[in-house]
XYZ file of C-alpha atoms in Angstrom:
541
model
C -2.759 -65.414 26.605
C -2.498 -62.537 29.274
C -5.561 -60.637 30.610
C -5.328 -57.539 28.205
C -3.949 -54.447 30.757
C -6.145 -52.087 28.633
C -9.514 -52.715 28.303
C -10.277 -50.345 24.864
C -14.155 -50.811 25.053
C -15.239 -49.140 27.871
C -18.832 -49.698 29.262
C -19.809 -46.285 29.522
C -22.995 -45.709 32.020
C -25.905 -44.851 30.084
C -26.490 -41.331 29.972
C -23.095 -41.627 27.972
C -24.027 -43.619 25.345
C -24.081 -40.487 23.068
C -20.713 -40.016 23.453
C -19.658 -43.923 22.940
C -21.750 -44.431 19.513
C -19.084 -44.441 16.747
C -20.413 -44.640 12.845
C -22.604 -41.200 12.799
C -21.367 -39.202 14.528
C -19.992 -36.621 12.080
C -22.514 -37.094 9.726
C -25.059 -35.762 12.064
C -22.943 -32.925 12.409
C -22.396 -32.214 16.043
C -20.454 -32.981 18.662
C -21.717 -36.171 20.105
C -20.722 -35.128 23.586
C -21.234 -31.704 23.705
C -25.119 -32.628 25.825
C -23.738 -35.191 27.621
C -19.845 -34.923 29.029
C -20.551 -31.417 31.033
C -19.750 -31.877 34.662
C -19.162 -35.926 33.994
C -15.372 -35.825 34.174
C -13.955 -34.316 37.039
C -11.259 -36.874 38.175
C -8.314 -38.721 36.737
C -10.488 -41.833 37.069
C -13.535 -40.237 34.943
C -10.922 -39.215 32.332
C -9.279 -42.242 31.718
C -13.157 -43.574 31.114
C -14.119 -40.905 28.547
C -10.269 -41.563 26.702
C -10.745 -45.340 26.806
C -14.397 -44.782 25.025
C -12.631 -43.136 22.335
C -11.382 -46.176 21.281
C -14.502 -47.568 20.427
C -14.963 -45.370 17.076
C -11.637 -47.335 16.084
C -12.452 -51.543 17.376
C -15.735 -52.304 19.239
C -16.368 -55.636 20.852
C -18.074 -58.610 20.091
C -18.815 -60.570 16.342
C -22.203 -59.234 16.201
C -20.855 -55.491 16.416
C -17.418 -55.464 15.014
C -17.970 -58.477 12.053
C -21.406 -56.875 10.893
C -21.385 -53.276 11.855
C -17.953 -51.981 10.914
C -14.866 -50.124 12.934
C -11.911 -47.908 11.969
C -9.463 -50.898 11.837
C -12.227 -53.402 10.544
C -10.452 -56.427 9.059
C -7.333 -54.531 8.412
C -5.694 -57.199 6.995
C -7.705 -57.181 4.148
C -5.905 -54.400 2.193
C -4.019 -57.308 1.007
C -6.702 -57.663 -1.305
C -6.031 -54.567 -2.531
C -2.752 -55.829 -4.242
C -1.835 -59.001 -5.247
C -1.778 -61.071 -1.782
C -4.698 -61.999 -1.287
C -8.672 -62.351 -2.923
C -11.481 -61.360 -0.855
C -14.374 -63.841 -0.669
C -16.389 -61.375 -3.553
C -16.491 -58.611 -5.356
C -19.049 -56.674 -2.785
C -17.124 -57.880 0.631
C -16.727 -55.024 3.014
C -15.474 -52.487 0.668
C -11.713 -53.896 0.418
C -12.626 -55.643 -2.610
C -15.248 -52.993 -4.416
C -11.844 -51.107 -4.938
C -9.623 -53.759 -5.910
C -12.684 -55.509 -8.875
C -13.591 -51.510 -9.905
C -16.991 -51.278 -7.963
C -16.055 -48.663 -5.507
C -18.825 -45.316 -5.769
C -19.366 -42.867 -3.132
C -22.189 -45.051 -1.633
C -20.286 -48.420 -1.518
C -20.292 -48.260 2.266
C -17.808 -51.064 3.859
C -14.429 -50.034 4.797
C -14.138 -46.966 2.395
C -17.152 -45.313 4.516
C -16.274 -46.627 7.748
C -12.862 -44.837 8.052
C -14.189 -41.537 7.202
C -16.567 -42.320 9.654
C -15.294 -43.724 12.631
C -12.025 -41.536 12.435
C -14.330 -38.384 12.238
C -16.292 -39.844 15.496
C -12.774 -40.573 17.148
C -11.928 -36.968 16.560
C -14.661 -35.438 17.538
C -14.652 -37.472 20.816
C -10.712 -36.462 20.859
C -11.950 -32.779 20.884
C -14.546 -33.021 23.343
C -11.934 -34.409 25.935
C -9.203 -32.034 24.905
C -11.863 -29.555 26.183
C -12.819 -30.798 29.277
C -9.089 -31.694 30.080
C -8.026 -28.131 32.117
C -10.817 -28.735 34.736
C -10.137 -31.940 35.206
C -7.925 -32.630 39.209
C -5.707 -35.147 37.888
C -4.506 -35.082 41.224
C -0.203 -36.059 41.084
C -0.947 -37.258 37.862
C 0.483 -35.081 34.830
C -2.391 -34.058 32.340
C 0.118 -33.506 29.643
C 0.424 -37.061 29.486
C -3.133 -37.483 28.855
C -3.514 -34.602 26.601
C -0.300 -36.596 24.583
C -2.268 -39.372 24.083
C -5.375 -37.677 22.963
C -3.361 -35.908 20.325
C -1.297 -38.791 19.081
C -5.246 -40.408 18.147
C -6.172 -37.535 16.426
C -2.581 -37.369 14.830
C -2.532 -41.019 14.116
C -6.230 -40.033 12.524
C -5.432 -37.224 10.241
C -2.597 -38.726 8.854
C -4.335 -41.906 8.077
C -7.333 -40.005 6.037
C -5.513 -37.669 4.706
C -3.570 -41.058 2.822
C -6.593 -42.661 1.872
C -8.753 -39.214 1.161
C -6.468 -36.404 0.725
C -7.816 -33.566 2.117
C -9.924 -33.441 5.596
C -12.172 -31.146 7.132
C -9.830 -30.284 9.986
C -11.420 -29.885 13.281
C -9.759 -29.313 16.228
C -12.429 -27.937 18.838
C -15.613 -28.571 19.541
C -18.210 -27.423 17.097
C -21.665 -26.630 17.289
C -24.541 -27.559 14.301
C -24.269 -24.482 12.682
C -20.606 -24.151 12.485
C -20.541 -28.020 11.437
C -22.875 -26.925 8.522
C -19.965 -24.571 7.044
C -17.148 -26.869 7.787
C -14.462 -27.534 4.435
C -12.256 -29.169 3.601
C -8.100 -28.575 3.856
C -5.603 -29.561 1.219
C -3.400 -33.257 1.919
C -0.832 -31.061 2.871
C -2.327 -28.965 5.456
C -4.328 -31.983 7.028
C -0.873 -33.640 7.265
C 0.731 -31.032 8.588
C -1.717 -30.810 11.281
C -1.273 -34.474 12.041
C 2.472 -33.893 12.545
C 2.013 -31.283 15.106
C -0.551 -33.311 17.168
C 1.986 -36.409 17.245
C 4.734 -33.931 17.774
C 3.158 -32.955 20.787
C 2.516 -36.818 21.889
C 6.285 -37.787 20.965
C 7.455 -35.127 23.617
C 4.974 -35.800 26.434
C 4.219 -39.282 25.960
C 7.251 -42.017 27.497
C 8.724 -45.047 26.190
C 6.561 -46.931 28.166
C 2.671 -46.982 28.194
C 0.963 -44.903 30.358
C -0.084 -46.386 32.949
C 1.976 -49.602 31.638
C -1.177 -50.702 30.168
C -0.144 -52.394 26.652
C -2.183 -50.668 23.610
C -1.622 -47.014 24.540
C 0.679 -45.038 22.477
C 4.554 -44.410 23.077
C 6.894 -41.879 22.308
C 7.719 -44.395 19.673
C 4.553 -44.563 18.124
C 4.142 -41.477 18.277
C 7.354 -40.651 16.392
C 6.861 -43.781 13.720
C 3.359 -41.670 13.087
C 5.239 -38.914 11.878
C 7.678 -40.578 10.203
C 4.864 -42.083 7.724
C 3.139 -38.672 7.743
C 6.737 -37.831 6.032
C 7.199 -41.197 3.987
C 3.374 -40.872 2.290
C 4.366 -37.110 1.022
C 7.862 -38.152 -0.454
C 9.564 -36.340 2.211
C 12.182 -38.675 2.316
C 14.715 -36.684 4.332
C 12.205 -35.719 7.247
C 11.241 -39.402 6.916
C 14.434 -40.601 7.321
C 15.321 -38.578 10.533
C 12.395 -39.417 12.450
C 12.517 -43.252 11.567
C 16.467 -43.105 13.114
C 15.074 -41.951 16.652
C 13.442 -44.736 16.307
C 15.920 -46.883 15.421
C 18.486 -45.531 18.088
C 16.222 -46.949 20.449
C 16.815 -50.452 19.321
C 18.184 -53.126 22.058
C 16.451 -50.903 24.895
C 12.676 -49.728 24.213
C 12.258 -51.509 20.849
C 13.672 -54.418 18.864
C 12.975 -57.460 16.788
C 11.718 -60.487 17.938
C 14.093 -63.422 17.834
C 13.090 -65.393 15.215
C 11.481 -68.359 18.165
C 8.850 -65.475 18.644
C 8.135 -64.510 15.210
C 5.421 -66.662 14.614
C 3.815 -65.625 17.655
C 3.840 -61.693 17.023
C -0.228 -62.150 15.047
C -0.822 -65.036 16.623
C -2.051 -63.733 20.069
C 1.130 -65.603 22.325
C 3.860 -62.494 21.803
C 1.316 -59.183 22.403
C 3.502 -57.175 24.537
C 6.784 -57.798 22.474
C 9.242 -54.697 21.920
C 8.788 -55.430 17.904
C 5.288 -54.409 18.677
C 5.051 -50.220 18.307
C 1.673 -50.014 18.703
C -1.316 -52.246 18.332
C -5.111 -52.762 18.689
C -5.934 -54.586 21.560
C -9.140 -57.022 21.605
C -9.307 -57.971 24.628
C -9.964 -61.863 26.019
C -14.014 -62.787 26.004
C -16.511 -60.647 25.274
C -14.490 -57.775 24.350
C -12.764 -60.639 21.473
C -12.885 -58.718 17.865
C -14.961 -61.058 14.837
C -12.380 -59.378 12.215
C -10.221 -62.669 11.708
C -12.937 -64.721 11.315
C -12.771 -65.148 7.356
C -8.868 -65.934 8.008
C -9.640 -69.243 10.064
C -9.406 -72.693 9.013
C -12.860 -74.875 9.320
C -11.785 -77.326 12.003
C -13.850 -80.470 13.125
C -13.611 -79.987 16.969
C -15.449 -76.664 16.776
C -16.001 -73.317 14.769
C -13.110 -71.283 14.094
C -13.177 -69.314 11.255
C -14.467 -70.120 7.570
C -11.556 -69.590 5.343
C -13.168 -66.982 3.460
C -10.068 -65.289 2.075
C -7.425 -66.715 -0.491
C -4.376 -66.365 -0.825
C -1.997 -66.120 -4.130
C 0.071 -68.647 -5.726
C 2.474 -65.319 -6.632
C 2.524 -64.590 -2.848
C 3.714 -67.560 -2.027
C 6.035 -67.956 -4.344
C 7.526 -64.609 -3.370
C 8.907 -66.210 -0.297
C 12.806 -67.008 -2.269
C 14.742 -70.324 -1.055
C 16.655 -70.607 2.358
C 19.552 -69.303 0.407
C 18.284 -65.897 -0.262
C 17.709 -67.269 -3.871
C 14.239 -66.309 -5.590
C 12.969 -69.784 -6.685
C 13.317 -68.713 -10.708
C 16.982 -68.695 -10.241
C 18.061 -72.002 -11.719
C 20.871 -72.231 -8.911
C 18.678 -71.333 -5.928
C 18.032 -75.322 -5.645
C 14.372 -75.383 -5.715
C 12.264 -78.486 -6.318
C 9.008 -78.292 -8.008
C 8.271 -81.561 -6.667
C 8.800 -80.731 -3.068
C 7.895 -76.322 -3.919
C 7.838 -75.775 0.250
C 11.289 -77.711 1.507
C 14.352 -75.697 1.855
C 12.034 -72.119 1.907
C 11.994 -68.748 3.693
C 11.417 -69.563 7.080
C 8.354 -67.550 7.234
C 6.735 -69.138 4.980
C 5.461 -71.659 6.946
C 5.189 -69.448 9.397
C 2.761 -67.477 7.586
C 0.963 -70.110 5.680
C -0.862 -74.207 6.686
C -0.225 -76.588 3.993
C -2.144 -79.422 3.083
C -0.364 -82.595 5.501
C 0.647 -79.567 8.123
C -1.196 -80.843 11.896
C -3.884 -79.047 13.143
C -6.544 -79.467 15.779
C -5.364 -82.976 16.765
C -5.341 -84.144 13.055
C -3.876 -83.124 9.458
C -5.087 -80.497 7.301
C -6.724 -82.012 4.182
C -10.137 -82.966 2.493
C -12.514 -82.057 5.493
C -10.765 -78.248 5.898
C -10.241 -77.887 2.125
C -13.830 -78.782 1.608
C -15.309 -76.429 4.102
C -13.689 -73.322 2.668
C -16.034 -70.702 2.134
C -17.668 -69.477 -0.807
C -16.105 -70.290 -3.959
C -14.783 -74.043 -3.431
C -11.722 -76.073 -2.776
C -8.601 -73.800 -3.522
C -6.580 -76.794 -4.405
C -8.578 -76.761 -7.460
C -7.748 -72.860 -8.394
C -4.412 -73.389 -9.566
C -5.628 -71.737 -13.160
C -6.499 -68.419 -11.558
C -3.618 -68.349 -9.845
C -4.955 -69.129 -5.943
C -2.341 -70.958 -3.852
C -3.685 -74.577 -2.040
C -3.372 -72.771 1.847
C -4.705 -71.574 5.009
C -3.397 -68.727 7.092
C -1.430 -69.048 9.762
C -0.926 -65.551 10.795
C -4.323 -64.741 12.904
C -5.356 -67.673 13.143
C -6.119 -69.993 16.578
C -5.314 -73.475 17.306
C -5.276 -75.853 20.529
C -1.578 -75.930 20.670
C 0.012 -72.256 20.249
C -3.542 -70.170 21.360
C -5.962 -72.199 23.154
C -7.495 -69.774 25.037
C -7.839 -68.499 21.818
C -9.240 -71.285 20.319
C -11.498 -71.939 22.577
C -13.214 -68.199 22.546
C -13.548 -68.553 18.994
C -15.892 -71.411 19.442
C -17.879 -70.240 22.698
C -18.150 -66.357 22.896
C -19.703 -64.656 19.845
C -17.126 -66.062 17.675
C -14.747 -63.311 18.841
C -10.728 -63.471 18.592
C -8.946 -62.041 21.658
C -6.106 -61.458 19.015
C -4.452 -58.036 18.333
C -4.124 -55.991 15.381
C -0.701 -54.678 14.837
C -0.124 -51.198 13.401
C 3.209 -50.218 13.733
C 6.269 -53.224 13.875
C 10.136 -52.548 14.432
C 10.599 -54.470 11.592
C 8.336 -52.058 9.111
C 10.108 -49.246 10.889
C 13.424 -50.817 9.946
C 11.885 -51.367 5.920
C 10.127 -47.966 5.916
C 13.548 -46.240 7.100
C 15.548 -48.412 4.407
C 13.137 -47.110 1.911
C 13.590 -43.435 2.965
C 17.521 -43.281 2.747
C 16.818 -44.974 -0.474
C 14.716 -42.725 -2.106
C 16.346 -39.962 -0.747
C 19.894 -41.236 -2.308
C 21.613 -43.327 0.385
C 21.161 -46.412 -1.288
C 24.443 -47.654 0.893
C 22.485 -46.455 4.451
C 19.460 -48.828 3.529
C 21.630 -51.873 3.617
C 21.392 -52.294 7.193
C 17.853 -52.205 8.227
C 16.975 -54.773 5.046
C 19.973 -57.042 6.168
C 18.798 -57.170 10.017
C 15.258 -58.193 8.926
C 16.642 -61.339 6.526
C 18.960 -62.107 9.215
C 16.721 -62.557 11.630
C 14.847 -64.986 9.050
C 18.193 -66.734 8.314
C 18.530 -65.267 5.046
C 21.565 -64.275 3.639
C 22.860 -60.284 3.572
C 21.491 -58.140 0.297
C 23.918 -58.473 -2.581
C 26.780 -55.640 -2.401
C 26.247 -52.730 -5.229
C 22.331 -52.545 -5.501
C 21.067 -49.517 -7.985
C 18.467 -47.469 -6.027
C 16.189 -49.004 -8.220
C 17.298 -52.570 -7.430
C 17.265 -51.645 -4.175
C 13.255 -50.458 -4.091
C 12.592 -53.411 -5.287
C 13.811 -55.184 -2.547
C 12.785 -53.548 0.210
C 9.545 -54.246 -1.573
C 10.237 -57.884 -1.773
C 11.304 -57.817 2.499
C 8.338 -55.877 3.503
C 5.859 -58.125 1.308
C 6.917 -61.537 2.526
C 7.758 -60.050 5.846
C 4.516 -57.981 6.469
C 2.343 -60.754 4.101
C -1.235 -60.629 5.780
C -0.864 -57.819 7.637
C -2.449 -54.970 5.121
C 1.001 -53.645 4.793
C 1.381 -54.311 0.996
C -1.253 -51.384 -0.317
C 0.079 -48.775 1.929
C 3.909 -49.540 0.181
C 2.787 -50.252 -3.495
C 0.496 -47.325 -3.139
C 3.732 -45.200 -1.984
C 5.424 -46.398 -4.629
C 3.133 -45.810 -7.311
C 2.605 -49.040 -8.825
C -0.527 -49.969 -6.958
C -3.556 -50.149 -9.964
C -0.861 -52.235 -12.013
C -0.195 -54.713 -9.491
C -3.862 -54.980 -8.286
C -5.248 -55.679 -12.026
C -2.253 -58.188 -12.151
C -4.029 -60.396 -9.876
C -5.686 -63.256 -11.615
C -6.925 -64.206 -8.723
C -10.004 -61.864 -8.822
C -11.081 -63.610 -12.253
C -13.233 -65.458 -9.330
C -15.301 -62.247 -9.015
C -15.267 -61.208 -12.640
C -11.097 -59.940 -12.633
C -10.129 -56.728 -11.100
C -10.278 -53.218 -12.374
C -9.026 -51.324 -10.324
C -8.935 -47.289 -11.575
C -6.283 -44.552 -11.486
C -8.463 -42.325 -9.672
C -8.957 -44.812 -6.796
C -6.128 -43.586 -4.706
C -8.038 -41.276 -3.439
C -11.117 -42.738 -1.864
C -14.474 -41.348 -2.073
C -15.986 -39.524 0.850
C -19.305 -40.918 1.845
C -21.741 -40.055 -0.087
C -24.481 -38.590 2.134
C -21.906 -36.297 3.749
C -20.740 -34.553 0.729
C -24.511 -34.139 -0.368
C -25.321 -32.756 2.565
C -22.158 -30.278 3.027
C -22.663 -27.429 1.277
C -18.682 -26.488 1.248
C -17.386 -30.606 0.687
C -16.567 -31.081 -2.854
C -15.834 -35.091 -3.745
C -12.664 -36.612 -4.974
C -12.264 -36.528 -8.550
C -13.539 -38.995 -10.745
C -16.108 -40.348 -8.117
């Protein structure tokens, strides 16, 4: 694995620790650098620190921090649990699966508490730099640039929320106490539409490559697949549509797909800086390693590397169809229940270990399937629906990640790993999806076709209803995007999420799921809303 060009957490000296802590900061209700950033920045140098800090209200470093304590993107492949990929370990297990087994409250805390959170810190960090930015000598260096990137975080931000919350208290400045005391909230609309004009602003004055060619800053192209969700998630189909094809008219120069050699490799730490990659969260090598993938390891024998925590549904992996493009119902797609993984998707093994597969100088079998944690031996599930496998997406081993491997078992338990955010290929799906819905069923052909191509799938049939045709590019983004916490943001979009979450048996481990209507619009925390005299909650909460 490379040394990581941009280190995200920043040591910040200490009389700037105010401005680096992440999880309280707007529920204190002030700026957390307002006492501490005047007269601090004053060259390009000292910017770049105070930016770089900002990313530590989204990942922060180490097991002990990130695995306990909570960030922005904390385990964000676990809103697969929040459908019906995956299982979380129980039914109180960060907050992913409160929602998905009808637990979640205002004071669950977990995931549901730590985006409103963090991304309130992040913005209010965002503002405080935006302000100090005009008296700032960047020297030859063009502020706009770093004024782009500012506002593609707090565009990135908004848009996020205002998905999972609806309406934000938008805040663009600094504030003071008093004025935090009288904030409100704005509609979903208006908080998106203010996310669209901050990334509208980064997509012009940010380039195609990094600044600073350090991987994990945002792009022209992130910046513009931002917006283009900020469309998708309010059925705007048409704007959608448009912004995803600058995108795509980018392919075979800024952006691409990975050949399918390098596939396996894009969440496994060994392809980080690949054009399929639009924008990711980078955690760095050693210290700076993130604990989120821990529960996604496999219990090894030469050393610790994760505990298996999540698992994984039969249905999900029998989603992936046969090499023929054939689901494996169809009588003529050739499948063999007594050899189920021969003749498959190819990214199904790409995605998955199965019992026999080698790993860590041996064979997967009793000694990993017995140290699974916390509910048993999944090859003994099969009645509740959970599939007999490991990950392999995220997860270290000598031969592919070593370095890898080896951090996991000697620093704090901490994956150097990324997390990715944006991909070509959900770009590609998400623009397919668009035309769709917006009545160019015949325009979403291609995008579908290029991503089963490059898994040696067969072309789409000819003639697809738009209906037929959501359903596939439901089918391509799930198996394609399985693991990644892709599937809640697209059955979520396309309204079907509480019946496919309470479709999971798999939660009967945790007493079934249950998840509720209301649900699709989280809760805000708790002790913010009580103690905001203009925040009203989310209905039903």
């Amino acid at each position: 694995m490379k040394i990581k060009n941009l280190t995200l957490i920043t040591i910040i000296f200490s009389f700037m620790l105010t401005f680096t802590t992440c999880e309280k900061d707007f529920l204190v209700k002030s700026d957390p650098g307002a006492a501490t950033v005047d007269g601090f920045f004053k060259t390009a140098d000292d910017f770049k620190l105070g930016v770089n800090g900002i990313y530590n209200s989204l990942t922060s470093a180490g097991y002990f921090v990130t695995f306990w304590g909570g960030n922005y993107f904390h385990m964000n492949m676990e809103f697969d649990v929040i459908s019906d990929n995956m299982v979380g370990q129980g039914a109180a297990w960060k907050g992913y699966s409160e929602v998905a087994s009808g637990l979640l409250t205002p004071l669950s805390g977990g995931i549901t508490e730590w985006k409103f959170n963090y991304g309130m810190g992040a913005i209010s960090k965002v503002n405080t730099m935006l302000a100090v930015l005009p008296n700032v000598d960047f020297g030859a260096e063009d502020p706009a640039t770093w004024e782009a990137e500012l506002k593609f975080l707090r565009g990135f931000l908004y848009a996020d929320l205002a998905f999972l919350y609806g309406g934000m208290p938008l805040i663009t400045t600094q504030i003071n106490a008093e004025e935090a005391d009288a904030v409100s909230r704005s509609t979903q609309a208006e908080t998106y539409a203010q996310a669209i004009s901050d990334l509208s602003f980064a997509a012009a004055n940010l380039g195609q490559s990094p600044n600073a060619n350090e991987v994990g800053r945002p792009t022209t192209m992130a910046a513009t697949t931002a917006i283009a969700y900020a469309y998708l998630n309010q059925d705007d189909y048409a704007n959608a549509a448009t912004e995803f094809a600058k995108v795509v008219a980018l392919e075979g120069g800024a952006v691409g797909l990975a050949t399918t050699e390098e596939w396996e490799c894009l969440n496994r730490g060994c392809q980080e800086a690949n054009k399929e990659i639009i924008w990711s969260v980078q955690n760095g090598p050693l210290s700076e390693g993130s604990g989120d993938f821990i529960p996604m390891g496999i219990p090894t024998q030469s050393g610790y590397n994760g505990w298996s925590g999540h698992k994984f549904t039969q249905d999900l992996v029998d989603a992936f169809g046969m090499a023929n493009g054939l689901p494996i119902t169809d009588p003529a797609s050739g499948y063999d229940p007594d050899n189920p993984y021969e003749n498959r998707d190819s990214r199904l093994r790409k995605t998955f270990f199965f019992e026999g597969d080698p790993y860590d100088g041996g064979t997967i079998g009793d000694a990993e399937f017995g140290g699974v944690c916390c509910n048993g031996d999944t090859r003994l599930m099969a009645n509740i629906g959970i599939a007999p496998v490991f990950p392999k997406k995220y997860t270290a081993d000598p031969d592919t990640t070593p370095e890898a491997f080896a951090q996991m078992n000697t620093i704090e338990y901490g994956s150097p790993m990324d997390i990715n955010i944006y991909r070509y290929s959900g770009v590609l799906l998400a623009h397919a999806e668009a035309l769709n819905e917006s009545g160019n069923t015949a325009g979403a052909y291609a995008g579908v076709n290029k991503i089963r191509t490059r898994a040696g799938l067969p072309d789409l049939a000819a003639g697809l209803s738009q209906t037929e045709m959501r359903a596939a590019i439901l089918h391509e983004s799930r198996v394609e995007h399985a693991l990644e916490g892709r599937r809640f943001y697209d059955l979520k979009r396309a309204g079907i999420l509480m019946e496919t979450v309470n479709s999971n048996q798999g939660w009967d481990l945790h007493g079934g799921a249950n998840y509720k209507a209301h649900y699709d619009l989280w809760p805000l925390p708790g002790n913010f809303v009580d103690n905001s005299a203009n925040i009203d909650q989310n209905p039903g909460y």
